[in-house]
XYZ file of C-alpha atoms in Angstrom:
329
model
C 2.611 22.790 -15.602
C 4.530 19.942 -16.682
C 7.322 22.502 -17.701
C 7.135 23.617 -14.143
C 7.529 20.217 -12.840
C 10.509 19.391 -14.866
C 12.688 22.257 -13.526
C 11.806 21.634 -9.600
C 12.696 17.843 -10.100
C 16.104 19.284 -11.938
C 16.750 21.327 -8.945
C 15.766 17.956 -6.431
C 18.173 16.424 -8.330
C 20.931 19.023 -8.403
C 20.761 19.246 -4.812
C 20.639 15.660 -3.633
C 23.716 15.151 -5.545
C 25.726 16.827 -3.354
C 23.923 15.551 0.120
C 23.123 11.956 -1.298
C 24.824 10.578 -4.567
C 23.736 7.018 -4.359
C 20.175 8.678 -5.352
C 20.600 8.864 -9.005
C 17.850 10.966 -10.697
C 16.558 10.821 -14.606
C 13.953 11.235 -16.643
C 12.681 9.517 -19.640
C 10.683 10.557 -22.514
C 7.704 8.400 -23.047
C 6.759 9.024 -26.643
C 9.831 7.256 -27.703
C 9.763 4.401 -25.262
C 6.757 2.851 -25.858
C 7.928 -0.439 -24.095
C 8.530 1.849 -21.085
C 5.716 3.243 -20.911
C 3.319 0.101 -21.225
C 5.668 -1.783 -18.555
C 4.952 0.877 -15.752
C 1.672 1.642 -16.997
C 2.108 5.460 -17.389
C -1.085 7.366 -18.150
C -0.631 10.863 -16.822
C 2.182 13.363 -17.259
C 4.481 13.874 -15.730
C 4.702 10.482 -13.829
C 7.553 10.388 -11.048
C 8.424 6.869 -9.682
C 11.081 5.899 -6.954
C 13.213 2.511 -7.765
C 14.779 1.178 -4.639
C 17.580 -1.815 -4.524
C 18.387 -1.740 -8.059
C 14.841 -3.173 -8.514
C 12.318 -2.472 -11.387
C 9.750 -4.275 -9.494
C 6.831 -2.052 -7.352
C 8.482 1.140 -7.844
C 6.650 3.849 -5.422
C 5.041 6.278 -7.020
C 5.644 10.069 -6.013
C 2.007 12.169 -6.334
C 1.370 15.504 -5.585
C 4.637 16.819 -5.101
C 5.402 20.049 -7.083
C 8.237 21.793 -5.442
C 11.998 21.139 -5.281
C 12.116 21.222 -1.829
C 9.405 18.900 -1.128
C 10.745 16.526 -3.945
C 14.119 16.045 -1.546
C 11.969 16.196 1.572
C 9.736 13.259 -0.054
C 13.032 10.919 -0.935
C 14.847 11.545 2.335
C 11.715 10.311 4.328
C 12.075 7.418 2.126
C 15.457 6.545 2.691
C 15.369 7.504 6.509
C 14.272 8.156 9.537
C 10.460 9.816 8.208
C 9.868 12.144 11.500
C 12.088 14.095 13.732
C 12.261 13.108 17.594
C 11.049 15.508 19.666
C 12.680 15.514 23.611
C 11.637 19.126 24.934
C 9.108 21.137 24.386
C 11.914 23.526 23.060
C 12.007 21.477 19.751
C 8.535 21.137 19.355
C 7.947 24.928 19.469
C 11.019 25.599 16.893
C 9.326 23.049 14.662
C 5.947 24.637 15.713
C 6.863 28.344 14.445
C 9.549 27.319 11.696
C 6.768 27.579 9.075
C 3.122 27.542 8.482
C 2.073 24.118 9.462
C 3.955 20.978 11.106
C 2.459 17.850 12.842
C 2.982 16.329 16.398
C 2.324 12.932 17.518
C 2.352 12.259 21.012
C 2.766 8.472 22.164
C 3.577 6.609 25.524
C 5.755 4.833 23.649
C 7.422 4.876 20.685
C 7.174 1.370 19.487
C 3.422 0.848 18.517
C 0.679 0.393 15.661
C 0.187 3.812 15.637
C 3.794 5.001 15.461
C 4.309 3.248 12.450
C 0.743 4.910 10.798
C 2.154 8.050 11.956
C 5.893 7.409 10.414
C 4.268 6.495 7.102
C 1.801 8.750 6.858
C 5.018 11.413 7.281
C 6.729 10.081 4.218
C 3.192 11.043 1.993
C 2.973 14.235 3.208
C 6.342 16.067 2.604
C 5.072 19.484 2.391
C 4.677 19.690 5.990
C 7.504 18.866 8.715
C 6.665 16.011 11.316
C 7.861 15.045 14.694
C 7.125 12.855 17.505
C 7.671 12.818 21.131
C 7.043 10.014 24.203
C 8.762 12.795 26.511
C 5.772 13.256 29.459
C 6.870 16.991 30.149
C 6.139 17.609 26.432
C 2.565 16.038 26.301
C 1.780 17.721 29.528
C 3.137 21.144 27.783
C 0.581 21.112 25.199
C -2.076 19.227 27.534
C -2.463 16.249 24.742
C -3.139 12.777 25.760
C -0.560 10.488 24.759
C -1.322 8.682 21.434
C -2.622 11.670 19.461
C -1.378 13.768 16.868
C -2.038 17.747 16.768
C -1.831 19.906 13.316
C -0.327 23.532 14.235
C -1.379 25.580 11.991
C 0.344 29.333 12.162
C 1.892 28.236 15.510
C -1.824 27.158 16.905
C -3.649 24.141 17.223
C -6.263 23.349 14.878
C -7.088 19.517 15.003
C -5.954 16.834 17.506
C -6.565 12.935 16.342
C -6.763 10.571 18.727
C -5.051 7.748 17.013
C -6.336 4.259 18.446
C -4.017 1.499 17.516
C -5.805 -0.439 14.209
C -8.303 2.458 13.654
C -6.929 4.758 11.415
C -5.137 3.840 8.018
C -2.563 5.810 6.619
C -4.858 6.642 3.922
C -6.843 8.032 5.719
C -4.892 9.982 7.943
C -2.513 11.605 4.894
C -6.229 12.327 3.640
C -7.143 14.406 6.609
C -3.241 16.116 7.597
C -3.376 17.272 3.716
C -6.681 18.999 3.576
C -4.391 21.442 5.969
C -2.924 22.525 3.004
C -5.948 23.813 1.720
C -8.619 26.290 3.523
C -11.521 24.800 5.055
C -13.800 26.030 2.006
C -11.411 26.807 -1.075
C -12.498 28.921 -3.855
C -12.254 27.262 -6.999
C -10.108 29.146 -9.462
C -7.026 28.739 -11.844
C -4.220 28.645 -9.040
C -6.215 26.477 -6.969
C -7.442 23.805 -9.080
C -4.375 22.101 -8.783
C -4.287 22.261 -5.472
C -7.293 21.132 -4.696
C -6.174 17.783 -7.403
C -3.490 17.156 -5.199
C -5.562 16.523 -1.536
C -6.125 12.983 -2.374
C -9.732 13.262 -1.443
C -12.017 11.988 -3.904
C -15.302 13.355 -2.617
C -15.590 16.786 -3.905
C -18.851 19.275 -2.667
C -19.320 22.203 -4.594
C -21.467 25.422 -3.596
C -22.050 27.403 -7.059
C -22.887 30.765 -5.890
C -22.172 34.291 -7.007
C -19.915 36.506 -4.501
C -21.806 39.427 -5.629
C -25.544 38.248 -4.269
C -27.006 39.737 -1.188
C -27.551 36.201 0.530
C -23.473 34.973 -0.304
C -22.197 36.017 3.371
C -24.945 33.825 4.877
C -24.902 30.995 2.485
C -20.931 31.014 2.485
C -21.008 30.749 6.311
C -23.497 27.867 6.650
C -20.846 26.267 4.022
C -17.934 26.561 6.152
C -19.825 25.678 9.218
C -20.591 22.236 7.480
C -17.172 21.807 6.217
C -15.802 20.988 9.754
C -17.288 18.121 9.816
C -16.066 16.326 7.034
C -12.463 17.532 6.812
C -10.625 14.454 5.393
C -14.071 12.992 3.817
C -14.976 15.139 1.565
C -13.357 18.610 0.541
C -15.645 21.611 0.537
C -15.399 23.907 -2.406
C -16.809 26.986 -3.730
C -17.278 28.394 -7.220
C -17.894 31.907 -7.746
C -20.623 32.191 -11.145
C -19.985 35.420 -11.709
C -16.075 34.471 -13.032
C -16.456 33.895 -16.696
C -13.183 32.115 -16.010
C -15.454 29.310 -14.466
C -17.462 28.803 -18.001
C -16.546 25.049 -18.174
C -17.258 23.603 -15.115
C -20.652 25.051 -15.070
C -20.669 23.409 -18.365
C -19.696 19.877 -16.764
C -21.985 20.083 -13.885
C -24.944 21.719 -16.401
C -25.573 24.265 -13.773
C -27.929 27.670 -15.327
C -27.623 30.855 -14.034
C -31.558 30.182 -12.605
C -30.438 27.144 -10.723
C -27.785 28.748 -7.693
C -27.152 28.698 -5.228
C -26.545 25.145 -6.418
C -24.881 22.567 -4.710
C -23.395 19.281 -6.145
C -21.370 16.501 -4.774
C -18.827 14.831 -7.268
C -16.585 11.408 -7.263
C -13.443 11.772 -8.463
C -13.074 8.299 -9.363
C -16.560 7.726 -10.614
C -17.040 10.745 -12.045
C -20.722 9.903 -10.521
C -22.395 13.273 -9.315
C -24.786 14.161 -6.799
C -27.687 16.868 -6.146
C -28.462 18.294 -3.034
C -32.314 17.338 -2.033
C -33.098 20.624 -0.880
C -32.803 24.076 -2.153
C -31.825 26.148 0.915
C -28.056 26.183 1.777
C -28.274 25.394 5.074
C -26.456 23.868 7.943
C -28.734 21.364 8.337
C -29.208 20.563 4.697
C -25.639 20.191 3.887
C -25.023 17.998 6.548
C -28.091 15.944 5.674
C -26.430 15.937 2.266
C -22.794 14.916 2.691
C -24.097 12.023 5.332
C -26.556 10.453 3.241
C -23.976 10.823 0.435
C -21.324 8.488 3.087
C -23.665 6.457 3.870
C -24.192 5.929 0.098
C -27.799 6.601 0.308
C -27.935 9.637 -2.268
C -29.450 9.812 -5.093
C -27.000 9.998 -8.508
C -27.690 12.858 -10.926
C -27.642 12.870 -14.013
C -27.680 16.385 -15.111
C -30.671 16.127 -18.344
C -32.465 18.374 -20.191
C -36.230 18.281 -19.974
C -37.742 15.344 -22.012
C -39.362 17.363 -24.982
C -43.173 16.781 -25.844
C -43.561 15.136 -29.080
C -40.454 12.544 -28.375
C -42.460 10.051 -29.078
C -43.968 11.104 -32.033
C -41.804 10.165 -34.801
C -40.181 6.702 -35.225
C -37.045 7.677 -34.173
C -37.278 8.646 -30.934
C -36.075 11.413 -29.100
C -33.812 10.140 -25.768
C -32.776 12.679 -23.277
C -31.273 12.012 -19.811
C -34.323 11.860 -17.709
C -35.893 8.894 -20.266
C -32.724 7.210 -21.426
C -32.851 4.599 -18.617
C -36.530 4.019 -18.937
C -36.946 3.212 -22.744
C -33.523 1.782 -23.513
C -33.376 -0.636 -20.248
Protein backbone atom coordinates (compact mmCIF):
# COMPACT_ATOMS: atom_id res chain seq x y z
CA UNK A 1 0.00 0.00 0.00
CA UNK A 2 0.91 3.44 -0.57
CA UNK A 3 0.98 3.82 3.34
CA UNK A 4 3.43 1.01 3.23
CA UNK A 5 5.54 2.67 0.74
CA UNK A 6 5.77 5.89 2.54
CA UNK A 7 7.31 4.44 5.74
CA UNK A 8 10.12 2.18 3.85
CA UNK A 9 11.16 5.36 1.80
CA UNK A 10 11.20 7.24 5.48
CA UNK A 11 13.43 4.59 6.72
CA UNK A 12 15.74 4.83 3.08
CA UNK A 13 15.93 8.14 3.96
CA UNK A 14 16.73 7.95 7.66
CA UNK A 15 19.44 5.70 6.92
CA UNK A 16 21.22 7.28 3.98
CA UNK A 17 21.51 10.29 6.05
CA UNK A 18 23.93 9.03 8.09
CA UNK A 19 26.04 6.96 5.22
CA UNK A 20 25.37 9.65 2.41
CA UNK A 21 24.04 13.26 3.25
CA UNK A 22 24.51 14.86 -0.08
CA UNK A 23 21.35 12.49 -0.99
CA UNK A 24 18.62 14.64 0.23
CA UNK A 25 15.23 12.80 0.33
CA UNK A 26 11.44 14.41 0.24
CA UNK A 27 8.29 13.93 -0.71
CA UNK A 28 5.63 16.05 -2.13
CA UNK A 29 1.98 15.95 -2.04
CA UNK A 30 0.46 16.08 -5.43
CA UNK A 31 -3.08 17.21 -4.81
CA UNK A 32 -1.80 20.54 -3.84
CA UNK A 33 0.83 20.97 -6.49
CA UNK A 34 -0.90 20.73 -9.45
CA UNK A 35 1.97 22.47 -11.45
CA UNK A 36 4.13 19.63 -10.07
CA UNK A 37 2.37 17.16 -10.94
CA UNK A 38 1.60 18.11 -14.71
CA UNK A 39 5.49 19.05 -15.13
CA UNK A 40 6.67 15.39 -14.29
CA UNK A 41 3.69 13.89 -15.61
CA UNK A 42 2.65 11.88 -12.47
CA UNK A 43 -0.18 9.42 -13.01
CA UNK A 44 0.25 6.66 -10.48
CA UNK A 45 0.81 6.77 -6.74
CA UNK A 46 3.16 6.78 -5.20
CA UNK A 47 5.65 8.01 -7.93
CA UNK A 48 9.46 8.00 -6.75
CA UNK A 49 11.91 9.95 -9.03
CA UNK A 50 15.78 10.43 -8.59
CA UNK A 51 17.16 14.18 -9.47
CA UNK A 52 20.84 14.10 -10.10
CA UNK A 53 23.22 17.42 -10.46
CA UNK A 54 20.82 19.77 -9.10
CA UNK A 55 18.88 19.10 -12.35
CA UNK A 56 15.03 18.94 -12.86
CA UNK A 57 15.58 17.70 -16.26
CA UNK A 58 15.14 13.55 -17.04
CA UNK A 59 14.85 12.63 -13.54
CA UNK A 60 15.09 8.58 -13.31
CA UNK A 61 12.33 7.07 -12.25
CA UNK A 62 12.51 4.39 -9.34
CA UNK A 63 9.73 1.32 -10.13
CA UNK A 64 9.14 -1.58 -8.30
CA UNK A 65 10.99 -0.99 -5.32
CA UNK A 66 9.02 -1.56 -2.04
CA UNK A 67 11.44 -2.12 0.71
CA UNK A 68 13.79 0.17 2.66
CA UNK A 69 16.59 -1.75 2.04
CA UNK A 70 16.25 -2.07 -1.57
CA UNK A 71 15.33 1.74 -1.79
CA UNK A 72 19.21 2.46 -0.46
CA UNK A 73 20.49 -0.51 -2.45
CA UNK A 74 18.70 1.13 -5.67
CA UNK A 75 20.40 4.85 -5.02
CA UNK A 76 23.84 3.56 -4.10
CA UNK A 77 24.03 1.60 -7.48
CA UNK A 78 23.19 4.88 -8.85
CA UNK A 79 25.72 6.89 -7.40
CA UNK A 80 28.47 4.09 -7.61
CA UNK A 81 30.12 1.40 -8.52
CA UNK A 82 26.56 -0.91 -9.52
CA UNK A 83 28.28 -4.56 -8.95
CA UNK A 84 30.78 -5.91 -6.58
CA UNK A 85 34.21 -7.35 -8.04
CA UNK A 86 34.60 -10.69 -7.55
CA UNK A 87 38.64 -12.05 -7.35
CA UNK A 88 38.21 -15.66 -5.71
CA UNK A 89 35.88 -17.97 -5.79
CA UNK A 90 35.76 -17.29 -1.93
CA UNK A 91 33.69 -14.07 -2.62
CA UNK A 92 31.56 -15.44 -5.05
CA UNK A 93 30.37 -18.25 -2.72
CA UNK A 94 29.83 -15.64 0.35
CA UNK A 95 27.76 -13.63 -2.11
CA UNK A 96 26.35 -17.00 -3.41
CA UNK A 97 24.91 -18.20 0.15
CA UNK A 98 24.45 -14.60 1.78
CA UNK A 99 20.77 -14.74 0.73
CA UNK A 100 18.30 -16.29 -1.55
CA UNK A 101 19.37 -15.19 -4.93
CA UNK A 102 22.50 -13.11 -6.34
CA UNK A 103 23.86 -12.85 -9.96
CA UNK A 104 27.36 -13.59 -11.51
CA UNK A 105 28.75 -12.38 -14.64
CA UNK A 106 31.72 -13.89 -15.89
CA UNK A 107 33.82 -11.89 -18.61
CA UNK A 108 37.41 -12.15 -20.17
CA UNK A 109 37.56 -8.82 -19.62
CA UNK A 110 36.09 -6.32 -17.84
CA UNK A 111 35.88 -3.52 -20.27
CA UNK A 112 33.18 -4.60 -22.89
CA UNK A 113 29.52 -4.14 -24.38
CA UNK A 114 28.37 -6.58 -22.22
CA UNK A 115 29.90 -5.36 -18.97
CA UNK A 116 28.23 -2.28 -19.23
CA UNK A 117 24.54 -4.28 -20.00
CA UNK A 118 25.44 -6.21 -17.06
CA UNK A 119 26.42 -2.98 -14.74
CA UNK A 120 23.12 -1.39 -15.73
CA UNK A 121 21.01 -3.99 -15.65
CA UNK A 122 22.44 -4.26 -11.72
CA UNK A 123 21.26 -0.79 -10.88
CA UNK A 124 17.31 -2.01 -12.01
CA UNK A 125 17.36 -4.86 -10.11
CA UNK A 126 18.26 -3.94 -6.45
CA UNK A 127 16.54 -6.68 -4.76
CA UNK A 128 19.14 -9.03 -5.67
CA UNK A 129 23.07 -8.56 -5.02
CA UNK A 130 25.40 -8.62 -8.21
CA UNK A 131 29.00 -9.27 -8.87
CA UNK A 132 31.39 -9.82 -11.56
CA UNK A 133 34.59 -11.54 -12.03
CA UNK A 134 37.40 -11.79 -15.15
CA UNK A 135 39.49 -13.97 -12.52
CA UNK A 136 40.09 -17.48 -14.80
CA UNK A 137 40.30 -19.70 -11.53
CA UNK A 138 36.78 -18.39 -10.74
CA UNK A 139 35.11 -19.18 -14.18
CA UNK A 140 36.83 -22.48 -14.19
CA UNK A 141 35.32 -22.99 -10.44
CA UNK A 142 31.87 -22.86 -11.56
CA UNK A 143 32.75 -24.34 -15.18
CA UNK A 144 31.06 -21.06 -16.97
CA UNK A 145 32.37 -19.75 -20.15
CA UNK A 146 33.56 -16.37 -19.90
CA UNK A 147 30.94 -13.75 -20.97
CA UNK A 148 27.91 -15.24 -19.22
CA UNK A 149 25.99 -14.48 -16.32
CA UNK A 150 24.55 -17.33 -13.85
CA UNK A 151 21.37 -16.68 -11.39
CA UNK A 152 22.01 -18.74 -7.98
CA UNK A 153 19.13 -19.35 -6.69
CA UNK A 154 19.27 -20.96 -2.89
CA UNK A 155 23.07 -21.32 -3.41
CA UNK A 156 22.41 -23.35 -6.93
CA UNK A 157 22.43 -22.54 -10.37
CA UNK A 158 19.32 -22.08 -12.14
CA UNK A 159 19.93 -20.11 -15.48
CA UNK A 160 23.22 -19.20 -17.23
CA UNK A 161 22.94 -16.36 -20.19
CA UNK A 162 25.33 -16.28 -22.56
CA UNK A 163 25.61 -12.61 -23.11
CA UNK A 164 26.92 -11.84 -26.79
CA UNK A 165 28.15 -8.34 -27.06
CA UNK A 166 25.01 -6.17 -28.90
CA UNK A 167 22.48 -9.02 -28.32
CA UNK A 168 20.86 -8.53 -25.26
CA UNK A 169 19.36 -5.10 -24.00
CA UNK A 170 19.16 -4.24 -20.58
CA UNK A 171 15.54 -4.46 -20.88
CA UNK A 172 15.54 -7.40 -21.57
CA UNK A 173 17.90 -8.88 -19.38
CA UNK A 174 16.36 -6.97 -15.98
CA UNK A 175 13.14 -8.67 -17.61
CA UNK A 176 14.49 -12.15 -17.36
CA UNK A 177 16.98 -11.77 -13.79
CA UNK A 178 13.52 -10.41 -12.18
CA UNK A 179 11.17 -13.16 -13.06
CA UNK A 180 13.72 -14.88 -10.32
CA UNK A 181 11.88 -13.15 -7.93
CA UNK A 182 8.88 -14.84 -8.69
CA UNK A 183 8.23 -18.83 -9.04
CA UNK A 184 8.24 -20.25 -12.36
CA UNK A 185 4.25 -20.52 -12.28
CA UNK A 186 2.90 -18.04 -9.47
CA UNK A 187 -0.44 -18.41 -8.04
CA UNK A 188 -2.40 -15.45 -8.39
CA UNK A 189 -3.66 -14.17 -5.08
CA UNK A 190 -3.77 -10.96 -2.83
CA UNK A 191 0.02 -11.01 -1.68
CA UNK A 192 1.13 -11.82 -5.01
CA UNK A 193 -0.56 -9.55 -7.28
CA UNK A 194 1.79 -7.02 -6.57
CA UNK A 195 4.44 -8.94 -7.13
CA UNK A 196 3.69 -10.22 -10.09
CA UNK A 197 2.99 -5.96 -11.18
CA UNK A 198 6.37 -5.39 -10.37
CA UNK A 199 8.32 -8.12 -12.99
CA UNK A 200 8.23 -5.67 -15.73
CA UNK A 201 6.93 -8.25 -18.10
CA UNK A 202 4.03 -7.25 -19.97
CA UNK A 203 2.92 -10.56 -21.41
CA UNK A 204 0.87 -12.19 -18.83
CA UNK A 205 -0.55 -16.19 -19.44
CA UNK A 206 -3.08 -17.24 -17.20
CA UNK A 207 -4.27 -20.99 -16.50
CA UNK A 208 -7.85 -20.62 -14.68
CA UNK A 209 -8.22 -23.88 -13.05
CA UNK A 210 -9.61 -25.15 -9.79
CA UNK A 211 -6.93 -26.80 -7.26
CA UNK A 212 -9.60 -29.03 -6.14
CA UNK A 213 -10.26 -30.98 -9.73
CA UNK A 214 -8.98 -34.43 -10.29
CA UNK A 215 -7.02 -33.41 -13.59
CA UNK A 216 -5.14 -30.02 -11.62
CA UNK A 217 -1.77 -32.09 -10.85
CA UNK A 218 -1.53 -32.96 -14.56
CA UNK A 219 -2.70 -29.77 -16.05
CA UNK A 220 -0.53 -27.71 -13.44
CA UNK A 221 2.55 -29.73 -14.53
CA UNK A 222 2.18 -29.36 -18.32
CA UNK A 223 1.94 -25.48 -17.16
CA UNK A 224 5.16 -25.34 -15.52
CA UNK A 225 6.79 -27.48 -18.07
CA UNK A 226 5.85 -24.69 -20.68
CA UNK A 227 6.82 -21.92 -18.47
CA UNK A 228 10.60 -22.66 -18.95
CA UNK A 229 10.56 -21.63 -22.01
CA UNK A 230 9.46 -18.28 -21.90
CA UNK A 231 10.95 -17.05 -18.62
CA UNK A 232 11.60 -13.32 -19.33
CA UNK A 233 8.82 -13.29 -22.29
CA UNK A 234 5.99 -13.88 -20.83
CA UNK A 235 5.18 -14.69 -17.04
CA UNK A 236 3.17 -17.82 -16.36
CA UNK A 237 0.38 -17.51 -13.89
CA UNK A 238 -2.22 -19.49 -12.29
CA UNK A 239 -5.61 -18.68 -10.80
CA UNK A 240 -7.25 -20.97 -8.55
CA UNK A 241 -11.53 -20.67 -9.38
CA UNK A 242 -12.45 -22.09 -6.50
CA UNK A 243 -11.12 -18.70 -4.34
CA UNK A 244 -14.11 -16.48 -4.19
CA UNK A 245 -11.32 -14.01 -3.49
CA UNK A 246 -10.63 -14.26 -7.35
CA UNK A 247 -14.42 -13.00 -8.25
CA UNK A 248 -13.12 -10.01 -10.32
CA UNK A 249 -10.70 -11.16 -12.51
CA UNK A 250 -12.89 -13.89 -13.69
CA UNK A 251 -15.11 -11.00 -14.16
CA UNK A 252 -12.42 -9.12 -16.44
CA UNK A 253 -11.42 -12.06 -18.42
CA UNK A 254 -15.46 -13.24 -18.62
CA UNK A 255 -14.35 -16.68 -17.77
CA UNK A 256 -17.74 -19.23 -16.50
CA UNK A 257 -17.34 -21.84 -14.28
CA UNK A 258 -18.18 -24.26 -17.66
CA UNK A 259 -15.31 -22.78 -19.54
CA UNK A 260 -11.84 -24.13 -17.32
CA UNK A 261 -9.51 -25.15 -17.48
CA UNK A 262 -9.24 -21.88 -19.39
CA UNK A 263 -6.31 -20.31 -20.55
CA UNK A 264 -5.82 -16.62 -21.64
CA UNK A 265 -2.92 -14.54 -22.63
CA UNK A 266 -3.09 -10.74 -21.62
CA UNK A 267 -1.00 -7.37 -22.63
CA UNK A 268 -0.33 -5.30 -20.05
CA UNK A 269 0.03 -2.37 -22.12
CA UNK A 270 -2.74 -3.11 -24.54
CA UNK A 271 -4.90 -4.50 -22.35
CA UNK A 272 -5.49 -6.74 -25.71
CA UNK A 273 -6.29 -10.45 -24.63
CA UNK A 274 -5.82 -13.68 -26.11
CA UNK A 275 -7.56 -17.30 -26.19
CA UNK A 276 -5.86 -20.37 -26.35
CA UNK A 277 -6.93 -22.33 -29.78
CA UNK A 278 -7.27 -25.49 -28.17
CA UNK A 279 -8.99 -26.85 -25.20
CA UNK A 280 -6.53 -29.39 -23.74
CA UNK A 281 -3.78 -27.93 -21.44
CA UNK A 282 -1.07 -29.38 -22.88
CA UNK A 283 2.59 -29.06 -23.43
CA UNK A 284 2.29 -28.86 -26.82
CA UNK A 285 -0.67 -26.55 -26.91
CA UNK A 286 0.73 -24.00 -24.66
CA UNK A 287 3.74 -23.76 -26.44
CA UNK A 288 1.88 -23.55 -29.73
CA UNK A 289 0.07 -20.76 -27.90
CA UNK A 290 2.66 -18.45 -26.35
CA UNK A 291 4.78 -18.75 -29.88
CA UNK A 292 2.16 -17.85 -32.17
CA UNK A 293 1.24 -15.17 -29.59
CA UNK A 294 5.39 -13.77 -30.13
CA UNK A 295 5.25 -14.13 -33.31
CA UNK A 296 2.08 -11.95 -33.20
CA UNK A 297 0.10 -14.38 -35.12
CA UNK A 298 -2.79 -14.96 -32.44
CA UNK A 299 -5.92 -14.28 -32.68
CA UNK A 300 -7.35 -11.20 -30.19
CA UNK A 301 -10.37 -12.05 -28.03
CA UNK A 302 -12.81 -10.30 -27.31
CA UNK A 303 -14.59 -11.96 -24.55
CA UNK A 304 -18.75 -11.55 -25.98
CA UNK A 305 -21.77 -12.89 -25.12
CA UNK A 306 -23.63 -14.92 -27.70
CA UNK A 307 -25.35 -12.67 -30.36
CA UNK A 308 -29.12 -13.15 -29.30
CA UNK A 309 -31.74 -14.28 -32.02
CA UNK A 310 -34.13 -11.62 -32.75
CA UNK A 311 -31.21 -8.72 -32.75
CA UNK A 312 -32.24 -7.77 -35.71
CA UNK A 313 -35.69 -7.58 -35.28
CA UNK A 314 -36.48 -4.30 -33.93
CA UNK A 315 -35.06 -0.98 -35.28
CA UNK A 316 -32.75 -0.56 -32.76
CA UNK A 317 -30.53 -3.12 -32.93
CA UNK A 318 -29.11 -5.30 -30.54
CA UNK A 319 -24.89 -5.17 -30.72
CA UNK A 320 -22.97 -7.66 -28.76
CA UNK A 321 -19.21 -8.39 -29.03
CA UNK A 322 -19.17 -11.06 -31.59
CA UNK A 323 -21.32 -8.54 -34.20
CA UNK A 324 -20.09 -5.16 -33.09
CA UNK A 325 -17.26 -5.12 -35.68
CA UNK A 326 -19.39 -6.49 -38.44
CA UNK A 327 -22.45 -4.05 -38.45
CA UNK A 328 -20.83 -0.91 -37.08
CA UNK A 329 -17.54 -1.11 -39.45
Amino acid sequence: SSQNLSEEFAEAARQLKKETPRIQFGKIDVTHQHDLRKEFNIQAFPTVKFFVNGSREDPIDCKGVRKASAFITWVKRRTGPSTVLINSTDQAEAMIKAGDLAVIGFFRELHNDSVEVFCETARDVPEMPFGMTASEDVCANYGVQRNSLIVFKEGKPVHNEVLEDGRQSKLGLTRLIKTFTLDLVTEYNIETSVKIFDVPVENHILLFTPMNSETFSEIYENYQSAAAQFRGKILFVWVDTNEARNGRIFEYFRIRDIDVPAVRILNLTSEARYKMPADEVTVENLKEFCQSYLHGKAKQHLPSEEIPQDWDKMPVKVLVGKNFNSIIF
